[in-house]
PDB file of C-alpha atoms in Angstrom:
ATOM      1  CA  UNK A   1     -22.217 -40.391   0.951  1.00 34.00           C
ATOM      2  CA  UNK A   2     -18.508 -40.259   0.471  1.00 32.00           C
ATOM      3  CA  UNK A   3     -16.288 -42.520   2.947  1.00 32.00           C
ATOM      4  CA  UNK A   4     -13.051 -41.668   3.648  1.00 33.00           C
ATOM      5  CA  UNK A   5     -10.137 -42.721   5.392  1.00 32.00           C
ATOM      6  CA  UNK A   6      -7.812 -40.520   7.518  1.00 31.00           C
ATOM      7  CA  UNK A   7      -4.502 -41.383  10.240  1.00 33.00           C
ATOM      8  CA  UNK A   8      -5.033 -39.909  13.231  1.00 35.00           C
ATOM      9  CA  UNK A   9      -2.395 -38.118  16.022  1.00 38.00           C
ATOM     10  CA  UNK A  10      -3.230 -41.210  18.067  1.00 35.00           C
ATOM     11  CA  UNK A  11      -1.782 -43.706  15.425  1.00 35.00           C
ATOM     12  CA  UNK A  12       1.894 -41.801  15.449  1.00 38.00           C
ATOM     13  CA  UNK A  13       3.506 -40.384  13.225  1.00 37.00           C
ATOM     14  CA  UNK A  14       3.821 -43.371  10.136  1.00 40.00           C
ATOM     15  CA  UNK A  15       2.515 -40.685   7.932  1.00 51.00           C
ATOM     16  CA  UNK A  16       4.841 -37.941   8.547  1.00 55.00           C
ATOM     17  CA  UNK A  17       6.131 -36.187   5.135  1.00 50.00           C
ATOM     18  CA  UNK A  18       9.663 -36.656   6.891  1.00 44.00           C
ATOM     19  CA  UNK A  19      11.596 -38.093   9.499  1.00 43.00           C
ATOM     20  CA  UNK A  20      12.628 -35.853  12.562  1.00 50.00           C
ATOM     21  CA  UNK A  21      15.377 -33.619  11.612  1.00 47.00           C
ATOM     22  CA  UNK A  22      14.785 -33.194   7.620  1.00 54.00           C
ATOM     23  CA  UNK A  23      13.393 -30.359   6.439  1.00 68.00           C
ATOM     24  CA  UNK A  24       9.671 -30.444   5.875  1.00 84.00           C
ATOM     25  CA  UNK A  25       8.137 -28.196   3.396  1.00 92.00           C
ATOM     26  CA  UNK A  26       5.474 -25.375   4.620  1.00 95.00           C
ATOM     27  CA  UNK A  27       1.914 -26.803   5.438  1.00 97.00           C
ATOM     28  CA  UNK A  28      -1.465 -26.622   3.520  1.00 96.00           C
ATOM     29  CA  UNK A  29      -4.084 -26.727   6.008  1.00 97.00           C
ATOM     30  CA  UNK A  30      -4.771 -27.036   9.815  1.00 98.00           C
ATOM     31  CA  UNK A  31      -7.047 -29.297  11.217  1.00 98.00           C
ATOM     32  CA  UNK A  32      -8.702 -28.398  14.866  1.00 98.00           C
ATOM     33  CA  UNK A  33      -9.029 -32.087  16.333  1.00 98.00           C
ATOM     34  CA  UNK A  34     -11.969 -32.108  19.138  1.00 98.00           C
ATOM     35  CA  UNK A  35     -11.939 -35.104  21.593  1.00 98.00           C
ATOM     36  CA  UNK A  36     -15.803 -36.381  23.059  1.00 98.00           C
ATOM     37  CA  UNK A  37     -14.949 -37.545  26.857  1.00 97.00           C
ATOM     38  CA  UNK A  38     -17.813 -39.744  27.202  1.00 96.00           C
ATOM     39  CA  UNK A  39     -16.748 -42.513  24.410  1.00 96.00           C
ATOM     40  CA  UNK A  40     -13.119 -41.865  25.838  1.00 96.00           C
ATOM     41  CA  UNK A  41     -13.529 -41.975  29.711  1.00 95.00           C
ATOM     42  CA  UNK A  42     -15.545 -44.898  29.885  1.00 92.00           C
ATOM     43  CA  UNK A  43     -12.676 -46.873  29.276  1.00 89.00           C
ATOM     44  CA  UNK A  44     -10.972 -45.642  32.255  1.00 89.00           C
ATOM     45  CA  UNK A  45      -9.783 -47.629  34.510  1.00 87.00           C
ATOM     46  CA  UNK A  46      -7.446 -46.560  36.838  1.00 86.00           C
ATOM     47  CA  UNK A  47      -7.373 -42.476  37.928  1.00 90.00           C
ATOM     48  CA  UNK A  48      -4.515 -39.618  38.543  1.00 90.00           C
ATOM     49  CA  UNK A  49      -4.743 -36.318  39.347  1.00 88.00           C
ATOM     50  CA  UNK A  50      -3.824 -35.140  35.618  1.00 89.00           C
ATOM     51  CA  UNK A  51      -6.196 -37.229  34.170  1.00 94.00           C
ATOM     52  CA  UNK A  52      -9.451 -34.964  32.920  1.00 95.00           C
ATOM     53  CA  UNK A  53     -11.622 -37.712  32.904  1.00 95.00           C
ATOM     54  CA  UNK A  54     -11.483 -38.358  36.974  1.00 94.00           C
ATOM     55  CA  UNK A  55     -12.478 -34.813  37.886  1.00 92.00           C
ATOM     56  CA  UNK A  56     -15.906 -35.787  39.885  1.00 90.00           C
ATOM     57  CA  UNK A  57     -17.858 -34.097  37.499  1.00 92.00           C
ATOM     58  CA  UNK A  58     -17.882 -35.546  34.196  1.00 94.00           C
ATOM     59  CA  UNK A  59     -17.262 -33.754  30.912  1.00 95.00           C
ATOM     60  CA  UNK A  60     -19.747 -32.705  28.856  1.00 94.00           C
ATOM     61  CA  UNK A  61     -18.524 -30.918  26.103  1.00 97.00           C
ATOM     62  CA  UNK A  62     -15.604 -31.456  23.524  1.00 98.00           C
ATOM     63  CA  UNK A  63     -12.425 -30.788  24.608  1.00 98.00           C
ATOM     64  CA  UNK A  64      -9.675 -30.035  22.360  1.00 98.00           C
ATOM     65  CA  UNK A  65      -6.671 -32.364  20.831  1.00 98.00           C
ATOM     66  CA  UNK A  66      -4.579 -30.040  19.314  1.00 98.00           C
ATOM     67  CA  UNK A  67      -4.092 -28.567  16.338  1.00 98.00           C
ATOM     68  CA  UNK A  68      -2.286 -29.698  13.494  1.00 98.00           C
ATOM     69  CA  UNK A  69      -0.856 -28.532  10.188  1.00 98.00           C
ATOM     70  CA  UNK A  70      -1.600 -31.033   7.579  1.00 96.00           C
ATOM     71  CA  UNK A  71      -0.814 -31.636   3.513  1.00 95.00           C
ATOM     72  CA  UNK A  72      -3.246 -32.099   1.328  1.00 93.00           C
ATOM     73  CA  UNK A  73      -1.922 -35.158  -0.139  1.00 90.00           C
ATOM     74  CA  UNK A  74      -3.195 -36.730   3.382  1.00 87.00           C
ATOM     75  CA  UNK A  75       0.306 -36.844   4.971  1.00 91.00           C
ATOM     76  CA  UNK A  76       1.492 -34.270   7.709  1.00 94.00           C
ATOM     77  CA  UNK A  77       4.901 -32.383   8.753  1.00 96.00           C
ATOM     78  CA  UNK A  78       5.747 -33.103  12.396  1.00 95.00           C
ATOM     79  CA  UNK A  79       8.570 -32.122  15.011  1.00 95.00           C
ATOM     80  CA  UNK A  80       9.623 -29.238  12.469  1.00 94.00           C
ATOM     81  CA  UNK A  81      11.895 -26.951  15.035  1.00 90.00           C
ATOM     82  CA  UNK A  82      14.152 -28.237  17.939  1.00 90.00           C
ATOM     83  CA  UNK A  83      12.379 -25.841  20.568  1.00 87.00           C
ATOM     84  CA  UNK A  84      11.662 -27.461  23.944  1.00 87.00           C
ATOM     85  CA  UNK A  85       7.897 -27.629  25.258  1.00 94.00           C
ATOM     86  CA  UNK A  86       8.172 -24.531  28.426  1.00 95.00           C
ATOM     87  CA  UNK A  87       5.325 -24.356  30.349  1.00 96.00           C
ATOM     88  CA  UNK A  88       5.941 -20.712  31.948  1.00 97.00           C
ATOM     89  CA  UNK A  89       5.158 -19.370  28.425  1.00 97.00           C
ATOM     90  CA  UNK A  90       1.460 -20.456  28.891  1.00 98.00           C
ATOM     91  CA  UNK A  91       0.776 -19.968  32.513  1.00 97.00           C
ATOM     92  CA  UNK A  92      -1.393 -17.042  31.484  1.00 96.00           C
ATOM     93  CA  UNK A  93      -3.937 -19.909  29.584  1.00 98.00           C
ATOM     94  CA  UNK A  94      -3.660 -22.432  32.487  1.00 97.00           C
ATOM     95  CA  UNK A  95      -6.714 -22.267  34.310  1.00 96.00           C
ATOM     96  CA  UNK A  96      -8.576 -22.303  30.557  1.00 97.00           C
ATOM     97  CA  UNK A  97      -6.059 -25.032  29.077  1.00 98.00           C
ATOM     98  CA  UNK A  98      -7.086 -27.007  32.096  1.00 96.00           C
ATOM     99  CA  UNK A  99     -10.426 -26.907  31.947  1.00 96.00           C
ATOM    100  CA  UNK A 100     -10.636 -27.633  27.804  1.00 98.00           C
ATOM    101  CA  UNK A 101      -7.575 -29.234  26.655  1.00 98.00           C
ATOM    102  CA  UNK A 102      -7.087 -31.422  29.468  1.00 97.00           C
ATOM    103  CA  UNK A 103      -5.154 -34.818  29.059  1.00 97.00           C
ATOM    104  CA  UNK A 104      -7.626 -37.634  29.203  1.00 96.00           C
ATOM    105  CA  UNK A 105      -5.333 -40.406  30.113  1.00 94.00           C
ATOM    106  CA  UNK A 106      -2.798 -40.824  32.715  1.00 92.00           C
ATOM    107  CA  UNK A 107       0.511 -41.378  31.147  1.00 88.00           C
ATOM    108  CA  UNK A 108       2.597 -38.596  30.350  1.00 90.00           C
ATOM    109  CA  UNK A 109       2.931 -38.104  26.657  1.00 92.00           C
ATOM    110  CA  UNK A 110       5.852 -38.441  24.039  1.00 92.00           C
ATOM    111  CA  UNK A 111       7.789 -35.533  22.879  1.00 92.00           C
ATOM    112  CA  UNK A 112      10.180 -35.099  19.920  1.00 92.00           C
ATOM    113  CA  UNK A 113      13.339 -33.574  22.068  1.00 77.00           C
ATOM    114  CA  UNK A 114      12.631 -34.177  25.281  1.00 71.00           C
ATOM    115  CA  UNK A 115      11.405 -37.661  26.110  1.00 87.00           C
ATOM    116  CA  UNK A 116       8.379 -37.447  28.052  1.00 90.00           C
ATOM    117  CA  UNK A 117       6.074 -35.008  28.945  1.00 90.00           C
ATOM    118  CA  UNK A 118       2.592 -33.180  29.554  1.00 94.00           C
ATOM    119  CA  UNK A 119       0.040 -33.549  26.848  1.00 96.00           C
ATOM    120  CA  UNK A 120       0.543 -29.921  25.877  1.00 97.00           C
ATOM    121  CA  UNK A 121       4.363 -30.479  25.493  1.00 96.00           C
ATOM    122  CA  UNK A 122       3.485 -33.167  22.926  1.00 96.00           C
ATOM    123  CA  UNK A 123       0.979 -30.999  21.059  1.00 97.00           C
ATOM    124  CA  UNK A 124       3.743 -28.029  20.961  1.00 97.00           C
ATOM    125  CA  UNK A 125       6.384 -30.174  20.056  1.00 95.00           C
ATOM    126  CA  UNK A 126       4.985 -32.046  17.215  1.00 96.00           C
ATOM    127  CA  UNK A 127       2.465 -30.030  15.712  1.00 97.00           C
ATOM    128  CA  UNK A 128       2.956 -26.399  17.139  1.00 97.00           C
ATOM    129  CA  UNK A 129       6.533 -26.727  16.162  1.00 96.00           C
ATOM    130  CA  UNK A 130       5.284 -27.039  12.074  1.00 97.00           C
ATOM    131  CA  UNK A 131       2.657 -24.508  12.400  1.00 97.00           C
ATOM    132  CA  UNK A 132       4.719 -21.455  10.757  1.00 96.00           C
ATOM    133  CA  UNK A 133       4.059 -19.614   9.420  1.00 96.00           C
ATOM    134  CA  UNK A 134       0.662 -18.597  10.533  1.00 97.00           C
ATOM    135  CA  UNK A 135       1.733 -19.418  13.946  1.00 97.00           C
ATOM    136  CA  UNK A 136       5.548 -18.808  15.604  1.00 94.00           C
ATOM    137  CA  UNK A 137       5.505 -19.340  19.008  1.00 96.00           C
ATOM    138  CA  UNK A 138       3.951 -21.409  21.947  1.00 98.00           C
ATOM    139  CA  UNK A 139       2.009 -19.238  23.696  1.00 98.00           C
ATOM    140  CA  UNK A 140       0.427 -18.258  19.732  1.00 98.00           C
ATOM    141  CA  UNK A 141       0.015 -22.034  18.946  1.00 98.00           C
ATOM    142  CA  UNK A 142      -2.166 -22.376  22.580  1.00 98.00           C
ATOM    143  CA  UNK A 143      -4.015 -18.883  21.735  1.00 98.00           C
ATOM    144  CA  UNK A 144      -4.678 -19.723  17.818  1.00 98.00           C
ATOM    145  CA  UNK A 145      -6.224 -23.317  19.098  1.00 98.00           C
ATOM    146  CA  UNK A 146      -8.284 -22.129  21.647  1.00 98.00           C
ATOM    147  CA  UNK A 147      -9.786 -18.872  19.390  1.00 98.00           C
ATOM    148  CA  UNK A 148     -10.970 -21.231  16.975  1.00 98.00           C
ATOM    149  CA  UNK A 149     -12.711 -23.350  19.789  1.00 98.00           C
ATOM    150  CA  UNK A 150     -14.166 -20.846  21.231  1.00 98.00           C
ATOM    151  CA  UNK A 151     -15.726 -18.865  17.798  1.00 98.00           C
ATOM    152  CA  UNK A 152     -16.706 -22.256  16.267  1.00 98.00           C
ATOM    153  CA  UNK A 153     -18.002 -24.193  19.115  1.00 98.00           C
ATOM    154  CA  UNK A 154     -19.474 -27.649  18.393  1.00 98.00           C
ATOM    155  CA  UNK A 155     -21.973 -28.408  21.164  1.00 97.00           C
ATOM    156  CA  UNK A 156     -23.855 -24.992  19.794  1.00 97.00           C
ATOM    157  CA  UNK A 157     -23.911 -26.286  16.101  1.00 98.00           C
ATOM    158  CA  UNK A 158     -24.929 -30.009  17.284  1.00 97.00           C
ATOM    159  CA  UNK A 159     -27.670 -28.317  19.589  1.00 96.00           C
ATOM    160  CA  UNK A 160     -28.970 -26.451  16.610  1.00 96.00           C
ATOM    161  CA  UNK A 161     -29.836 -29.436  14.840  1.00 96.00           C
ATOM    162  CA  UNK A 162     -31.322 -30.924  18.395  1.00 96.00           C
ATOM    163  CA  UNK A 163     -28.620 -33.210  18.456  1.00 96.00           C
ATOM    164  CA  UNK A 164     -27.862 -34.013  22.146  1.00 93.00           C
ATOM    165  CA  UNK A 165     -26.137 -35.828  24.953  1.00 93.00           C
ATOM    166  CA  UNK A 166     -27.467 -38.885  25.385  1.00 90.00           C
ATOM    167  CA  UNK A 167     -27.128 -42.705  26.624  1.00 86.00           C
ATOM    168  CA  UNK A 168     -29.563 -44.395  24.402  1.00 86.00           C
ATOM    169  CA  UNK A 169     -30.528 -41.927  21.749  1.00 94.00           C
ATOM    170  CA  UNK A 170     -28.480 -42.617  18.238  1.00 96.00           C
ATOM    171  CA  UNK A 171     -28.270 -39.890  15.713  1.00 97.00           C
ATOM    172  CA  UNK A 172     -27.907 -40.701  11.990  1.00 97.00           C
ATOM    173  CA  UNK A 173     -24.467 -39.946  10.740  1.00 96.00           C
ATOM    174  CA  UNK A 174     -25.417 -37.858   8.068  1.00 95.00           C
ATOM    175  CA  UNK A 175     -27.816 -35.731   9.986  1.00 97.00           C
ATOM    176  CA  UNK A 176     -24.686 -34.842  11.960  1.00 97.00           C
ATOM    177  CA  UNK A 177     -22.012 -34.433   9.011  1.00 96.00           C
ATOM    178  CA  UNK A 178     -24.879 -31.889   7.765  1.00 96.00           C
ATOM    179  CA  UNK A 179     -25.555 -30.361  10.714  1.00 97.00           C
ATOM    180  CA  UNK A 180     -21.973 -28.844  11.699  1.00 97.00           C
ATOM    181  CA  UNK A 181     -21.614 -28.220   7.837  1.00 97.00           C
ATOM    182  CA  UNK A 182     -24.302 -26.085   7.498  1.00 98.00           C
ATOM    183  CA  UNK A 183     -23.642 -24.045  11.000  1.00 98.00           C
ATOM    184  CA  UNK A 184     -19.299 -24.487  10.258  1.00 98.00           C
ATOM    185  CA  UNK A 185     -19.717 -23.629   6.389  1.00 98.00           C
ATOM    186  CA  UNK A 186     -17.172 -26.883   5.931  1.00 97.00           C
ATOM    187  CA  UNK A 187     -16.842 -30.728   5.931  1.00 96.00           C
ATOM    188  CA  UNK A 188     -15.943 -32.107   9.317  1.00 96.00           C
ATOM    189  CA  UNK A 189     -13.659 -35.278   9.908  1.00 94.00           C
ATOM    190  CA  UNK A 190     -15.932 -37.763  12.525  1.00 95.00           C
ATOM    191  CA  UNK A 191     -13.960 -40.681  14.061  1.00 94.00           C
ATOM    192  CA  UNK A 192     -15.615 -43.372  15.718  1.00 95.00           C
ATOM    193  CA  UNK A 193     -14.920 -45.927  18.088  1.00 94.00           C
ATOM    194  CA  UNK A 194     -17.523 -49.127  18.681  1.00 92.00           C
ATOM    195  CA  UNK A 195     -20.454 -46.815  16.849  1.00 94.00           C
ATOM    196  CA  UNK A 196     -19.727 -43.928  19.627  1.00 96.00           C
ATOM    197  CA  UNK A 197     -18.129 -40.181  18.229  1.00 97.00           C
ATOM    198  CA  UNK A 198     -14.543 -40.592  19.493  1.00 97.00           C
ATOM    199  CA  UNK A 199     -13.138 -37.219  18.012  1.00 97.00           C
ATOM    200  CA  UNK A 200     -13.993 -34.574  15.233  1.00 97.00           C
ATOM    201  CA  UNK A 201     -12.175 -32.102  13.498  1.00 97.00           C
ATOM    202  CA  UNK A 202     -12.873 -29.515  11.710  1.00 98.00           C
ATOM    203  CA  UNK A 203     -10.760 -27.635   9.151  1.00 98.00           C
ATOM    204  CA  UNK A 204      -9.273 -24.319   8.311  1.00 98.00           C
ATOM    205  CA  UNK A 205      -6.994 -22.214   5.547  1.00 98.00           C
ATOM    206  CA  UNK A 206      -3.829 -20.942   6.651  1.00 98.00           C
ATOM    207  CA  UNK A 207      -6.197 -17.460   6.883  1.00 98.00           C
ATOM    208  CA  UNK A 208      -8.044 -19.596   9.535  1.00 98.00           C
ATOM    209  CA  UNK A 209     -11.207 -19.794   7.886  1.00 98.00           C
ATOM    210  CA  UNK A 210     -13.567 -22.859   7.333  1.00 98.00           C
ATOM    211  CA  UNK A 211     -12.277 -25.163   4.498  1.00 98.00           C
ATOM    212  CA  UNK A 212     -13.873 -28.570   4.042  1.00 96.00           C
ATOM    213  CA  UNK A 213     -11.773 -31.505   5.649  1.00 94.00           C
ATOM    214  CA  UNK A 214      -9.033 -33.509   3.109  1.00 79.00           C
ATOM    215  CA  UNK A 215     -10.833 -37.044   1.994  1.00 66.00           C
ATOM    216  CA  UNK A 216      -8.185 -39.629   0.806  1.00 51.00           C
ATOM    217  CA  UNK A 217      -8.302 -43.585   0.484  1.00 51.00           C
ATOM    218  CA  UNK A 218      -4.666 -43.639   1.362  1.00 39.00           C
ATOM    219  CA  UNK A 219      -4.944 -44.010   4.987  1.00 42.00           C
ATOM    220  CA  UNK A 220      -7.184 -47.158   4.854  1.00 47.00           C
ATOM    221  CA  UNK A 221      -4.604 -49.540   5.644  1.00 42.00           C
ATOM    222  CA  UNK A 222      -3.680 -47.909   9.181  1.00 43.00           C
ATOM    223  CA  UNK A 223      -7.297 -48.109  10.633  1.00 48.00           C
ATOM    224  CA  UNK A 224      -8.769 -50.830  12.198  1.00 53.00           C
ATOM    225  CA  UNK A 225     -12.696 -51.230  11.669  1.00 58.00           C
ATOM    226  CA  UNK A 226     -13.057 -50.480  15.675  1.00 60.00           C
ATOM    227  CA  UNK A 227     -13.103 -46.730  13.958  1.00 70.00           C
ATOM    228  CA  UNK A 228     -15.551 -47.215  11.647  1.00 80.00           C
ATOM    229  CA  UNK A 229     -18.832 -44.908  12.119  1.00 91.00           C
ATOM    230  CA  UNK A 230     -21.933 -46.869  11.535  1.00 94.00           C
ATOM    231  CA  UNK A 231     -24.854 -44.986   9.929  1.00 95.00           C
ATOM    232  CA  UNK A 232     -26.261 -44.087  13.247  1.00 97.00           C
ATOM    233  CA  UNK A 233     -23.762 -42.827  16.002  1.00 96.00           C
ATOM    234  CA  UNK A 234     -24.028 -41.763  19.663  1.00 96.00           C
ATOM    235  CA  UNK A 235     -22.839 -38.964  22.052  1.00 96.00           C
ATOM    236  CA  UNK A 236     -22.529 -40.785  25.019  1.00 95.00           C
ATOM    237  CA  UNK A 237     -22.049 -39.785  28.712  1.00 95.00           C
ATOM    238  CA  UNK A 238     -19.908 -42.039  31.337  1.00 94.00           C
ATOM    239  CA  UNK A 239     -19.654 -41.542  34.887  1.00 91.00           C
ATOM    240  CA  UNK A 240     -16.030 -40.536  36.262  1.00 86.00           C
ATOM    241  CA  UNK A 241     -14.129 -42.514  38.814  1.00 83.00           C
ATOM    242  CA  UNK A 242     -12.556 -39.713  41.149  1.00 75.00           C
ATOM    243  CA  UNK A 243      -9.209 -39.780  42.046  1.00 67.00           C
ATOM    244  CA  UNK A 244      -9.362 -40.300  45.578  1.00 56.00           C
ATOM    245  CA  UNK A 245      -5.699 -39.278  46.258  1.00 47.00           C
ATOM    246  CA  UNK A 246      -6.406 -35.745  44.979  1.00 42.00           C
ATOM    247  CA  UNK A 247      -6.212 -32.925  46.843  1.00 38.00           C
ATOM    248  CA  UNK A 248      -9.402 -29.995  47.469  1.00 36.00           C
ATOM    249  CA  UNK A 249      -7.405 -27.741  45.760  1.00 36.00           C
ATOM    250  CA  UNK A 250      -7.092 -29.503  42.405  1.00 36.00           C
ATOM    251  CA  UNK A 251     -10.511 -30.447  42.064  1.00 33.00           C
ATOM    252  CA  UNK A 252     -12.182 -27.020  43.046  1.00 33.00           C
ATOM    253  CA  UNK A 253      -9.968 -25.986  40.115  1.00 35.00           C
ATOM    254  CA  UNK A 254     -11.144 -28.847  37.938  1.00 36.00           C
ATOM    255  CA  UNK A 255     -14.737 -28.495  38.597  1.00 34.00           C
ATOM    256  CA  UNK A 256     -14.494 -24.738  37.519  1.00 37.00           C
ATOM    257  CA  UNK A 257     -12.747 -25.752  34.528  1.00 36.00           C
ATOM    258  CA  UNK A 258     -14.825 -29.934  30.937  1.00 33.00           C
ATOM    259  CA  UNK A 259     -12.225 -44.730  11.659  1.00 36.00           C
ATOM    260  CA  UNK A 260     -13.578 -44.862   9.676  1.00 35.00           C
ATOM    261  CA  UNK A 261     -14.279 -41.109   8.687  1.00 38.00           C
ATOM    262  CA  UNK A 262     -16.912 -39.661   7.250  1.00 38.00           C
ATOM    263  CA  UNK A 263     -16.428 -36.571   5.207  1.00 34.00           C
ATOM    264  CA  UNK A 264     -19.670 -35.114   3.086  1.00 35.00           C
TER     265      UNK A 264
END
């Protein structure tokens, strides 16, 4: 097995081919980053409405990150066009964005031009913003992200190698790398946190098709070993607490709605 190292959206942007405001040269790749909301909402503590992971029915499926244009020398363009996040150009997606690429924290989320902001505004900003020129606008970047979800969907490949939900029941690392390779066609990224899958990606060509995932030592020294996989890793469920403050309103819509890297 091959181990590999890779910075992740969550660590900022210290591996950015340039600083905001220089031009950045066209990407290579996209990567389609999947959140698991059982090994991240069981570390929540405290609950708002905008937070995914206090609807009162838990999440039990991926739910999607974003997704990023990345270099193949294991770097990545970011903030690439001074266009402000606007969420009337994706109020046609809302009730699907909400229900799976909801924010799974609380605070609002950094932009490049406008401070502060929902999580969607940060995944526009920073990585839509980079995407051309497969993708040119907003509502595209949303649409492309969510197509690829949908037509590759994880839980389906895991399932077909009987690889399930599961408290107590630890799957070998490499039966899982195999199992979305052989139903994906491609390598998938798998990031870890304490021996629980904390997000995977997998990886396409600018022509959107399945490409294996980069693999590069060069991102060792930004990862602590809390995101190292072990050989045997877990998909594990977590029970929500509900934001009590909420309204009926938003959680009838919510209920309707869900490193160490290893690269084969």
């Amino acid at each position: 097995m091959i181990w590999a190292l890779v910075a992740a959206d969550l660590f900022g942007t210290g591996f950015a081919r340039s600083a905001l405001g220089m031009e950045q040269r066209e990407f290579d790749y996209f990567a389609l980053a999947l959140q698991w909301p059982g090994t991240i909402c069981s570390s929540t503590r405290h609950c708002c409405a905008a937070n995914g992971c206090c609807r009162s029915e838990p999440l039990h499926t991926f739910t999607i990150h974003g997704l990023w244009p990345d270099y193949d020398d294991g770097t990545w363009p970011s903030c690439c066009r001074h266009t402000n996040f606007d969420m009337d150009k994706i109020s046609p997606l809302m009730p699907i964005l909400e229900k799976y690429w909801p924010s799974l924290y609380c605070s609002s989320s950094s932009t490049c031009f406008s401070g502060r902001g929902p999580f969607w505004a940060h995944e526009w900003e920073k990585h839509g913003t980079c995407s051309s020129p497969v993708v040119q606008e907003e509502l595209q970047y949303f649409s492309t992200a969510l197509d690829l979800y949908f037509k590759y969907n994880v839980m389906e490949m895991l399932a077909s190698g009987d690889i399930q939900i599961s408290d107590d029941k630890k799957y070998p690392l490499r039966d899982v790398i195999d199992t979305i390779k052989d139903a994906f066609g491609a390598s998938p990224q798998i990031i870890c946190k304490k021996g629980s899958i904390e997000e995977l990606r997998l990886c396409f060509t600018k022509d959107l098709e399945p490409r294996d995932c980069l693999t590069t030592s060069a991102m060792s020294k930004t990862l602590t070993k809390e995101k190292h996989c072990p050989r045997y890793i877990t998909l594990p469920t977590y029970d929500p607490i509900v934001f009590s403050n909420s309204t009926g309103e938003v959680f009838t819509e919510a209920n309707n709605n869900g490193i160490y890297i290893y690269t084969a």
